[in-house]
CSV table of C-alpha atoms in Angstrom, one decimal:
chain,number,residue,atom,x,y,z
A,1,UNK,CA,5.4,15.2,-16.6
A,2,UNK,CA,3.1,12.5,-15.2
A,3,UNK,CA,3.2,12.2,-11.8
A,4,UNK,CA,3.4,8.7,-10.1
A,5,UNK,CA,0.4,7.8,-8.4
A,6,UNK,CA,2.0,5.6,-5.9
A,7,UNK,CA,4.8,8.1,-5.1
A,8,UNK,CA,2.1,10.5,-4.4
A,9,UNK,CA,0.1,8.0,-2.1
A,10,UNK,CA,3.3,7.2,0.1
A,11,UNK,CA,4.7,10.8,0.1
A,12,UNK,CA,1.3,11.7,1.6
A,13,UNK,CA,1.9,8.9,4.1
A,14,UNK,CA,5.0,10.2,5.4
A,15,UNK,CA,3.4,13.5,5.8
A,16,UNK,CA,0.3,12.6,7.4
A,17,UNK,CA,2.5,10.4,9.9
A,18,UNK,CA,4.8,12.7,10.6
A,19,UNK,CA,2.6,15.5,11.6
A,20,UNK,CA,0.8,12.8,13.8
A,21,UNK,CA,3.9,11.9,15.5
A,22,UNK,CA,5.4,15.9,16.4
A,23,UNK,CA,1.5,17.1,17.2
A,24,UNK,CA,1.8,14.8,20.5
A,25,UNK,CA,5.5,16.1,21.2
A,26,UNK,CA,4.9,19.6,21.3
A,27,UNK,CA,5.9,19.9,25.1
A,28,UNK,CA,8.9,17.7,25.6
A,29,UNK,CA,8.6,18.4,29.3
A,30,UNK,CA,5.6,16.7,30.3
A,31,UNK,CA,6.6,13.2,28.1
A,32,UNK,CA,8.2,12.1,31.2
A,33,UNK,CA,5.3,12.2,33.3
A,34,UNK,CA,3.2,9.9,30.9
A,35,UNK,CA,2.0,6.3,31.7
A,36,UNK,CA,4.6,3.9,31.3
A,37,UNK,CA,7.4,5.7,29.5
A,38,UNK,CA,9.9,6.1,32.7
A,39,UNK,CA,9.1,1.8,32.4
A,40,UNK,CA,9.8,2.0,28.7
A,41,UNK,CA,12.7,4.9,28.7
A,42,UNK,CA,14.4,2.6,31.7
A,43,UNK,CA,14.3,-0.2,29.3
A,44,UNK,CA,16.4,1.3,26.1
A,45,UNK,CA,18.5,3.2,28.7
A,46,UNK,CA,19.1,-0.9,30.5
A,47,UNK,CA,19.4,-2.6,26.6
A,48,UNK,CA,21.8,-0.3,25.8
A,49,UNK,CA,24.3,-2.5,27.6
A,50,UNK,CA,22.5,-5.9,26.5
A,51,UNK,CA,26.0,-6.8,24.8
A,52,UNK,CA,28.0,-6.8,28.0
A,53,UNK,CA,25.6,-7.6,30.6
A,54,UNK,CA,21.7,-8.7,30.5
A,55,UNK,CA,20.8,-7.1,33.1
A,56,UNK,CA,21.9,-3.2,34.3
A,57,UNK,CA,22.1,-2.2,37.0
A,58,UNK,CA,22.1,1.6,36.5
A,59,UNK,CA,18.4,1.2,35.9
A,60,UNK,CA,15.3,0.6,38.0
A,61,UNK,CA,16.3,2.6,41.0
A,62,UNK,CA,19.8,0.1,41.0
A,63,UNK,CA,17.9,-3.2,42.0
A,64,UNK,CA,19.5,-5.1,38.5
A,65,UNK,CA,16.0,-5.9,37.4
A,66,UNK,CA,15.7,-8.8,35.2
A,67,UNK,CA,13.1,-7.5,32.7
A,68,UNK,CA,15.0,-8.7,29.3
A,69,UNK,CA,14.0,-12.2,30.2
A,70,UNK,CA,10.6,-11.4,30.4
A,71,UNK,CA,9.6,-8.7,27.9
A,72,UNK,CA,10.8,-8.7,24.7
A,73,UNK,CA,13.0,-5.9,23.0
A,74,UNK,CA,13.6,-7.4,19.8
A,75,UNK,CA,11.3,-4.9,17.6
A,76,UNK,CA,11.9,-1.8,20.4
A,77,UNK,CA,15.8,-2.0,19.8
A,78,UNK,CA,16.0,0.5,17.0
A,79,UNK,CA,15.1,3.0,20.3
A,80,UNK,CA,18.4,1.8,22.0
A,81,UNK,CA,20.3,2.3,18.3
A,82,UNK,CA,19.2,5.9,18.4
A,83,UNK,CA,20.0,6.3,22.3
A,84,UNK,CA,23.4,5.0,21.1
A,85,UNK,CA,23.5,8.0,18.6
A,86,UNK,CA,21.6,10.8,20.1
A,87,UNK,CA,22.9,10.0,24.2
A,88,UNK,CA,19.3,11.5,24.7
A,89,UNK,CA,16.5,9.1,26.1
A,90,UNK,CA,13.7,11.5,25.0
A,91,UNK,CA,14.9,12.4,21.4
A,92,UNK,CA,15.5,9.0,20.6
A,93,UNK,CA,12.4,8.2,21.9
A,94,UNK,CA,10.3,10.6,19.5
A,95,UNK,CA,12.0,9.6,16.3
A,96,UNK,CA,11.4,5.9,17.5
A,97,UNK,CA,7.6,6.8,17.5
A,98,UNK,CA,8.0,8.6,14.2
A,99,UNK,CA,9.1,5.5,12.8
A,100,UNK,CA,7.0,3.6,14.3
A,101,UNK,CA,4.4,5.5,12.8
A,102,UNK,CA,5.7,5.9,9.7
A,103,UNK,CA,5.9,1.8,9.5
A,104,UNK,CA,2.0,2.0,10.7
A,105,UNK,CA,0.7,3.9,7.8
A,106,UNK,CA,3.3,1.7,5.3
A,107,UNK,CA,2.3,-1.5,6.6
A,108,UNK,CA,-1.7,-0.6,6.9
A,109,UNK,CA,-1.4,0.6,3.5
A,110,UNK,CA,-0.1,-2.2,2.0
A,111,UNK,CA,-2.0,-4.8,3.2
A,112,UNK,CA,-5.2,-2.8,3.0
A,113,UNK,CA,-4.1,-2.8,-0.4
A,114,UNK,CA,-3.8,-6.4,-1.2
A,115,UNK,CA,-7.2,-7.0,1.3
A,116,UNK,CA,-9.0,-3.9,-0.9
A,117,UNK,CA,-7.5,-4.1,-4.1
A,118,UNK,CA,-8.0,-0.1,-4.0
A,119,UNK,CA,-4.9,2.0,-3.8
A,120,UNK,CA,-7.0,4.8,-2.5
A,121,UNK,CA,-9.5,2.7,-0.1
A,122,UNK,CA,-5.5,1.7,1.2
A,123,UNK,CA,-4.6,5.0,1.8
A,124,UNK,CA,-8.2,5.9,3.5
A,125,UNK,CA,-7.6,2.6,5.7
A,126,UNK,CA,-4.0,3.6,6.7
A,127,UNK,CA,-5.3,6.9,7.7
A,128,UNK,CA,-8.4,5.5,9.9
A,129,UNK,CA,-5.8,2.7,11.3
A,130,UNK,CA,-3.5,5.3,12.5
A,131,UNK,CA,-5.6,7.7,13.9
A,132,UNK,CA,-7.4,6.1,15.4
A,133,UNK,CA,-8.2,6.6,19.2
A,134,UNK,CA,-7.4,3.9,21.0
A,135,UNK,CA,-4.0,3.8,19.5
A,136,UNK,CA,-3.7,7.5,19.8
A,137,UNK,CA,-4.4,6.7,23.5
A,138,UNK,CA,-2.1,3.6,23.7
A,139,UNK,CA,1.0,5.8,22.5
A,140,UNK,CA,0.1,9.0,23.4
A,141,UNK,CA,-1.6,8.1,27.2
A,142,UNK,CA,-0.7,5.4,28.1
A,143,UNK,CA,2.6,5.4,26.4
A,144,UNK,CA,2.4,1.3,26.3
A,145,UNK,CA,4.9,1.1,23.1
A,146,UNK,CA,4.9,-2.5,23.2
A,147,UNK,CA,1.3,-2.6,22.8
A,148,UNK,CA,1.9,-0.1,20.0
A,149,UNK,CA,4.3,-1.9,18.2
A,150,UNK,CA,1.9,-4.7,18.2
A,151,UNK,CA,-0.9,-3.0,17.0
A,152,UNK,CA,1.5,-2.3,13.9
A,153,UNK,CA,2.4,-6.1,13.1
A,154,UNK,CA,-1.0,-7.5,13.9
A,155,UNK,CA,-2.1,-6.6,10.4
A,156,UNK,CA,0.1,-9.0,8.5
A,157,UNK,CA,-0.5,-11.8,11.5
A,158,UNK,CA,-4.3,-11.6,10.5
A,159,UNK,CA,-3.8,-11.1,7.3
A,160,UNK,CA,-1.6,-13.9,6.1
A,161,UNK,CA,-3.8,-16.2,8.8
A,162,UNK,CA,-6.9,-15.4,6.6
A,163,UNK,CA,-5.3,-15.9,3.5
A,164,UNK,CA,-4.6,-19.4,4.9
A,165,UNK,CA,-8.1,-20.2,6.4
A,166,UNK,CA,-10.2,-18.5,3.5
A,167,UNK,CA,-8.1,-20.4,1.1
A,168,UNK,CA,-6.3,-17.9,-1.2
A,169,UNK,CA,-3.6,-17.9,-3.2
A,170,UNK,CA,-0.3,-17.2,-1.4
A,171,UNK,CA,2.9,-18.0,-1.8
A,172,UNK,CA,4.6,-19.2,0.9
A,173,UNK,CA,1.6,-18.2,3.4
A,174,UNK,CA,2.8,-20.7,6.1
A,175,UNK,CA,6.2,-18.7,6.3
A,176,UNK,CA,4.6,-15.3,6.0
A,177,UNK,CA,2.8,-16.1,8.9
A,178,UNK,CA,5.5,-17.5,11.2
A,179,UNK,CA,7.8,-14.0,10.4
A,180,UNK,CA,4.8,-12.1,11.4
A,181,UNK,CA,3.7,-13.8,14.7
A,182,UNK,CA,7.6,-14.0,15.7
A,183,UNK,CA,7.7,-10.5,15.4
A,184,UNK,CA,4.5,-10.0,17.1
A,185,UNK,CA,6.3,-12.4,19.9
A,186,UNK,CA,9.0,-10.4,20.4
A,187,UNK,CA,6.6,-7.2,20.8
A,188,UNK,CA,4.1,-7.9,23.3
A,189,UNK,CA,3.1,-11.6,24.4
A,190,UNK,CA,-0.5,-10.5,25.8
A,191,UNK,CA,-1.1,-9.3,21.9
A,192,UNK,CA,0.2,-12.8,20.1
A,193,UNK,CA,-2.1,-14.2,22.4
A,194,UNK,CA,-5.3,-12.1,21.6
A,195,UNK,CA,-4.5,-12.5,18.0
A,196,UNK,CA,-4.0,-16.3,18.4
A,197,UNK,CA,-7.5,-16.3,19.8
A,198,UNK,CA,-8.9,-14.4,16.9
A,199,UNK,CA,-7.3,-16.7,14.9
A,200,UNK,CA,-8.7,-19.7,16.6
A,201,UNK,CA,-12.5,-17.9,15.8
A,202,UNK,CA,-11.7,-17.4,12.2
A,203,UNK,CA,-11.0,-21.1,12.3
A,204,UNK,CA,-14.5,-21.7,13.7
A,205,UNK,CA,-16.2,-19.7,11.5
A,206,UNK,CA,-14.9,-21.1,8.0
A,207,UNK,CA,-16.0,-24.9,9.6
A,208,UNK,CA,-19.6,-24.1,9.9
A,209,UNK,CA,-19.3,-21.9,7.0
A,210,UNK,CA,-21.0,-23.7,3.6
A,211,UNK,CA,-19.3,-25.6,1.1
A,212,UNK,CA,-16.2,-26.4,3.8
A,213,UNK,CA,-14.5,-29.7,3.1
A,214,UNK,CA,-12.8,-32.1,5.4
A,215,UNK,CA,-10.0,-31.5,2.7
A,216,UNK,CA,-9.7,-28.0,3.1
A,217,UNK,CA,-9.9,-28.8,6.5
A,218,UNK,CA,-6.5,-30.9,6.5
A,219,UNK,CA,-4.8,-28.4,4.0
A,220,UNK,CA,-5.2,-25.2,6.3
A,221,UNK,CA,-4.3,-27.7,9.2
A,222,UNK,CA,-1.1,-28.7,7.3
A,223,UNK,CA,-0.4,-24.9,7.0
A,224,UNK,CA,-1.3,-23.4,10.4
A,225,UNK,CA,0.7,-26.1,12.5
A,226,UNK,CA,3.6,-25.3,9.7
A,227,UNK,CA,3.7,-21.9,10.9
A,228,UNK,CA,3.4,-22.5,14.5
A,229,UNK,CA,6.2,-24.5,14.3
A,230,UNK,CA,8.0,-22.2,12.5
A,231,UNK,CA,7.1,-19.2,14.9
A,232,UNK,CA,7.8,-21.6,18.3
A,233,UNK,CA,11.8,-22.4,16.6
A,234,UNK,CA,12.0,-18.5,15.4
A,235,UNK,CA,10.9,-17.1,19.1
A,236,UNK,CA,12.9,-19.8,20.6
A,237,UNK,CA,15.8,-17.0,21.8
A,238,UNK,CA,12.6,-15.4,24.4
A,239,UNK,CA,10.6,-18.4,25.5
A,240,UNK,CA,13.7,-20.9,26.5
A,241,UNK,CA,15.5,-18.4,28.8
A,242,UNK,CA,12.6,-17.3,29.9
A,243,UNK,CA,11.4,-20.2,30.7
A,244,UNK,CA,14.6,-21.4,32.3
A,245,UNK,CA,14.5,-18.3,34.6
A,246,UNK,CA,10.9,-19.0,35.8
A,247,UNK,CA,12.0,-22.9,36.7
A,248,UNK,CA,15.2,-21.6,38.4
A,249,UNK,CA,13.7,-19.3,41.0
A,250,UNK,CA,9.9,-18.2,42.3
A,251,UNK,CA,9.1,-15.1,39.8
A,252,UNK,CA,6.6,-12.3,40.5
A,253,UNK,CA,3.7,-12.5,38.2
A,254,UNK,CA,1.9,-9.7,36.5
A,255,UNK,CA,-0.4,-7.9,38.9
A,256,UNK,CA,-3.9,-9.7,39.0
A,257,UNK,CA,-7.0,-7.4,38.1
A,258,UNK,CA,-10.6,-8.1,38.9
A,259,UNK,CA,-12.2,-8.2,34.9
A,260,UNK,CA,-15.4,-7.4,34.8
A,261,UNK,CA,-14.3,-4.2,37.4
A,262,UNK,CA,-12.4,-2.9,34.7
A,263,UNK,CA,-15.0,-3.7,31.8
A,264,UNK,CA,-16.9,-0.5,30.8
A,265,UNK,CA,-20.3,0.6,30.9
A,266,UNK,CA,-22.3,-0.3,27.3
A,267,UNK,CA,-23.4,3.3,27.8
A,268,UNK,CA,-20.4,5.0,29.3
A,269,UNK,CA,-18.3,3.4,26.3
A,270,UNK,CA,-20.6,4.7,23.6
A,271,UNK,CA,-20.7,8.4,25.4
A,272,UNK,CA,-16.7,8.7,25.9
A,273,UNK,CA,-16.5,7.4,22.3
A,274,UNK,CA,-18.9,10.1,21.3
A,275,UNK,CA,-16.7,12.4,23.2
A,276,UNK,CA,-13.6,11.5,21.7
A,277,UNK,CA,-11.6,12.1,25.0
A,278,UNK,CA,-8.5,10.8,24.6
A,279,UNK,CA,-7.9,10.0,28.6
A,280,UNK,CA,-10.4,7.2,28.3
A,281,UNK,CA,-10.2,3.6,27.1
A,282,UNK,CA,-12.5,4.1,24.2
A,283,UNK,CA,-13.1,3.4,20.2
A,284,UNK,CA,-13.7,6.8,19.8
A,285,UNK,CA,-16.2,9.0,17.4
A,286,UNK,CA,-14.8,6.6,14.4
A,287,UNK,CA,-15.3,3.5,16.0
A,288,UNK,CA,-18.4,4.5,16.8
A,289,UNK,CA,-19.4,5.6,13.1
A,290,UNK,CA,-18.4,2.0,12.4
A,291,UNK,CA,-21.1,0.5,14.3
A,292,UNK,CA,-23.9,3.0,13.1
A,293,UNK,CA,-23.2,3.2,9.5
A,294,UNK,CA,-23.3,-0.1,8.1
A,295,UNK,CA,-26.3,-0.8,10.4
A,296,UNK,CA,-27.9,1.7,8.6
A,297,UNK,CA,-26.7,0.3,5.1
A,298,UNK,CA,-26.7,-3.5,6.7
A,299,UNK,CA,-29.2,-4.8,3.8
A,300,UNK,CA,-26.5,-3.8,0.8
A,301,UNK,CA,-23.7,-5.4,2.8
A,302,UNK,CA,-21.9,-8.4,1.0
A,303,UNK,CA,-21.6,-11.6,3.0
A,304,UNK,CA,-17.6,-10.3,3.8
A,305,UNK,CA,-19.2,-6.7,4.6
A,306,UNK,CA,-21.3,-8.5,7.2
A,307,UNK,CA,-18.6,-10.8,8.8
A,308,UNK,CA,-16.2,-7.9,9.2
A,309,UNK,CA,-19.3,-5.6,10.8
A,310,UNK,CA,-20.1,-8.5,13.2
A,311,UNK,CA,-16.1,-8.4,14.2
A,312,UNK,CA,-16.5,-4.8,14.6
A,313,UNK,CA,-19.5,-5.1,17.4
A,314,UNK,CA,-18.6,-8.5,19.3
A,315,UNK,CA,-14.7,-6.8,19.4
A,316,UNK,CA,-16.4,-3.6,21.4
A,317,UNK,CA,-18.8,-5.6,23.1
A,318,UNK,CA,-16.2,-8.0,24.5
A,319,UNK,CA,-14.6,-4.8,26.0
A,320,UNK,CA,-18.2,-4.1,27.7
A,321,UNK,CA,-19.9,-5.6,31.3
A,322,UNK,CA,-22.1,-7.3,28.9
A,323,UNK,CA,-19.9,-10.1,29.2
A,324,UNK,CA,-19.5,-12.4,32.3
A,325,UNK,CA,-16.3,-11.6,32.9
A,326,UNK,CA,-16.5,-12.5,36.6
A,327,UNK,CA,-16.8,-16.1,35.2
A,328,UNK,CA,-13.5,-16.0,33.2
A,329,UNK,CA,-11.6,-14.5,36.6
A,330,UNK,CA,-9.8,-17.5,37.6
A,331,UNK,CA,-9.4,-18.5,33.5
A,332,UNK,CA,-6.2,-17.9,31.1
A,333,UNK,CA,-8.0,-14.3,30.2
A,334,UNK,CA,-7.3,-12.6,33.6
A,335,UNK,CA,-4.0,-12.6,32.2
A,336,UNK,CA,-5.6,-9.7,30.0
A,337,UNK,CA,-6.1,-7.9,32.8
A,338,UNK,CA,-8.4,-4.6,30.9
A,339,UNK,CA,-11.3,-5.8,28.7
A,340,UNK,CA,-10.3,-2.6,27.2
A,341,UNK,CA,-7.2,-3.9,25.7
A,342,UNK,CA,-9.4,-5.7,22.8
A,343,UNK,CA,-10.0,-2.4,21.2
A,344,UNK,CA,-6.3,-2.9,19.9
A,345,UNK,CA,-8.6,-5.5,17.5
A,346,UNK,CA,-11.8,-3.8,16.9
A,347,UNK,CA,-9.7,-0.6,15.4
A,348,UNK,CA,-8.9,-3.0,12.7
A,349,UNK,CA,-12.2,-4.2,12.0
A,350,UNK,CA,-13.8,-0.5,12.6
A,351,UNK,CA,-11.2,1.1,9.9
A,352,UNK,CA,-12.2,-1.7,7.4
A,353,UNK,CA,-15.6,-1.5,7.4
A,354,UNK,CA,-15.7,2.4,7.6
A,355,UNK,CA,-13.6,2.1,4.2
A,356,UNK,CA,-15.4,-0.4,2.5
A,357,UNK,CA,-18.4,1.4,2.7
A,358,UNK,CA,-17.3,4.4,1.7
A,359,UNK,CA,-15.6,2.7,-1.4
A,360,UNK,CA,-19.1,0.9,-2.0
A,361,UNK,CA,-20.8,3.5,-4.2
A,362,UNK,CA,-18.3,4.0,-7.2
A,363,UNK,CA,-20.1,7.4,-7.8
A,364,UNK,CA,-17.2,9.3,-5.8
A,365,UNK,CA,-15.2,12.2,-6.8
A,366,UNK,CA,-12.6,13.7,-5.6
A,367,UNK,CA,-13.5,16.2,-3.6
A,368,UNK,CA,-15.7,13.8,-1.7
A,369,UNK,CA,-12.8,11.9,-0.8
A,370,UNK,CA,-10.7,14.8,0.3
A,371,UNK,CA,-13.3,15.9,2.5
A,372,UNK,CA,-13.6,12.2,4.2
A,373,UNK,CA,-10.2,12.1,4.6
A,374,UNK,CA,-10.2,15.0,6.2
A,375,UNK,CA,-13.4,14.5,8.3
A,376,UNK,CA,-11.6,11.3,9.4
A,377,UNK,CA,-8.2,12.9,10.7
A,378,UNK,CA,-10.7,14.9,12.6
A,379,UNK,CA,-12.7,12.6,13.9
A,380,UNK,CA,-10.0,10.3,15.5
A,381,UNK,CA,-8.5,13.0,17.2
């Protein structure tokens, strides 16, 4: 009986997921005391009454807290379906990550598919993607699900906005891109606007690139401000009442940081990424393959190769003292608040390249690439 290769592929997925989401949950007892999940676990336990009241008042020590206005839930709901279900914060809280994962590896894999045209460089790619450490550390640590959640629909949001600024054929690209940014939205604001700034620089980049044409120019114009429109109507139901709040009454902003205190050390950041410790804000062993290897290899890199290596260093090196940071203090970025947080980027770039590479020489077998894809699980963690 022939076995289908695709069945095989997302069966391995599921595994590989799911053994990455229990690992972590060994000890139920400690979740509780990680980062920002008594924030998070407060939030489906207050949007489980979202229906009858907008704000509870059995959460957040009884002081009716007003958070719905201001982060949005839409793509973190499923958690308050299974709270519904299970009556168990926690439980409901580990199958939401093993979903969460499990849509990870899905959605890496299938745009890493369409970007590769390689259903096994896909597979590799979902595995780097999801391993990786700084969204091991982002669940797992710092338990900032939002943040996680983002990192998940960023893919397509970059995706679908190169497709419209490289010029390739896609089929309704301008929608595509609006249902992946509102998504985005109603994940994590600080993320839309990271990736909206990234957007902006692959704008840049195709002008001065050759052959560019005020015509193209007007046709990804045409597209772009389609989608924005699109994505400003779509996310309509959590800017407007947010907005309306914030002109009805003085609201407590997000804690100011100083930037540049919180940007790392070039040389601490390359050490606690050679350490792999997952208590630190770091790209980890992988991320920092993907800044030696191709360096090594740079010469045989293809002019795409090259632009998504250059992504993968000025992404870390933003996250570094080596930029003026102090000088952006009193800008729009302070409302980033940890150069470190641009790591939820450079994974993307770091996992492509890694993959590319690997996928260069044709010359592979297989047991070659079960022993990368083993390498790499071990790696990331």
């Amino acid at each position: 009986m022939k076995i289908n290769k695709k069945v095989v592929i997302l069966s391995g997925l599921i595994i590989v997921s799911s053994i990455y989401s229990f690992i972590f949950f060994k000890n139920t007892q400690s979740i509780y005391t990680t980062g920002d999940l008594s924030f998070h676990l407060s939030r489906i336990k207050g949007l489980s009454t979202i229906f009858t009241s907008p704000i509870n008042y059995e959460t957040f020590n009884y002081t009716g807290y007003g958070v719905n206005y201001f982060y949005p839930f839409l793509t973190f709901f499923p958690a308050v379906m299974l709270y519904w279900m299970t009556k168990n914060l926690i439980v409901s809280y580990i199958i939401y990550v093993w979903l969460l994962n499990l849509c990870t590896t899905l959605v890496a894999y299938h745009y890493g598919e369409r970007f590769l045209k390689q259903k096994k460089a896909a597979f590799l790619f979902s595995c780097l993607y999801i391993f990786s450490a700084y969204r091991t550390v982002d669940i797992y640590y710092r338990s900032a699900i939002a943040e996680a959640i983002a990192i998940t629909l960023v893919i397509p949001v970059l995706f679908y906005a190169y497709q419209i600024i490289s010029g390739k054929e896609e089929k309704y690209p301008s929608v595509k891109l609006a249902l992946s940014m509102s998504l985005l939205v109603y994940s994590h604001v600080l993320s839309t606007l990271m990736s909206t700034a990234l957007i902006i620089i692959f704008i840049f980049i195709r002008l001065v690139s050759k052959g560019f044409k005020n015509a193209d120019f007007i046709a990804i114009f045409k597209k772009l401000f389609s989608a924005a429109g699109m994505t400003l109507v779509l996310t309509s139901a959590f800017w407007y009442p947010m907005f309306e709040q914030m002109l009805y009454q003085k609201i407590n902003k997000p804690s100011v940081t100083n930037l540049y205190a919180h940007a790392s050390n070039v040389f601490d950041s390359l050490t606690e990424a050679m350490n792999n410790d997952l208590t630190t804000y770091s790209m980890g062993l992988v991320g920092l393959l993907s800044l030696c290897i191709p360096l090594i290899l740079f010469k045989k890199l293809t002019n795409i190769e090259k632009k998504i290596y250059y992504g993968t260093c000025l992404t870390w090196l933003a996250t570094t003292s080596l930029v003026p940071w102090y000088l952006l203090q009193n800008t729009p970025a302070k409302l980033l608040q940890f150069p470190w947080r641009i790591l939820s980027l450079q994974i993307i770039f770091s996992s492509l390249i890694l993959t590319m590479i690997f996928f260069k020489n044709r010359r592979y077998n297989k047991t070659r690439e079960l022993f990368y894809l083993g390498a790499s699980i071990i790696l990331c963690k």
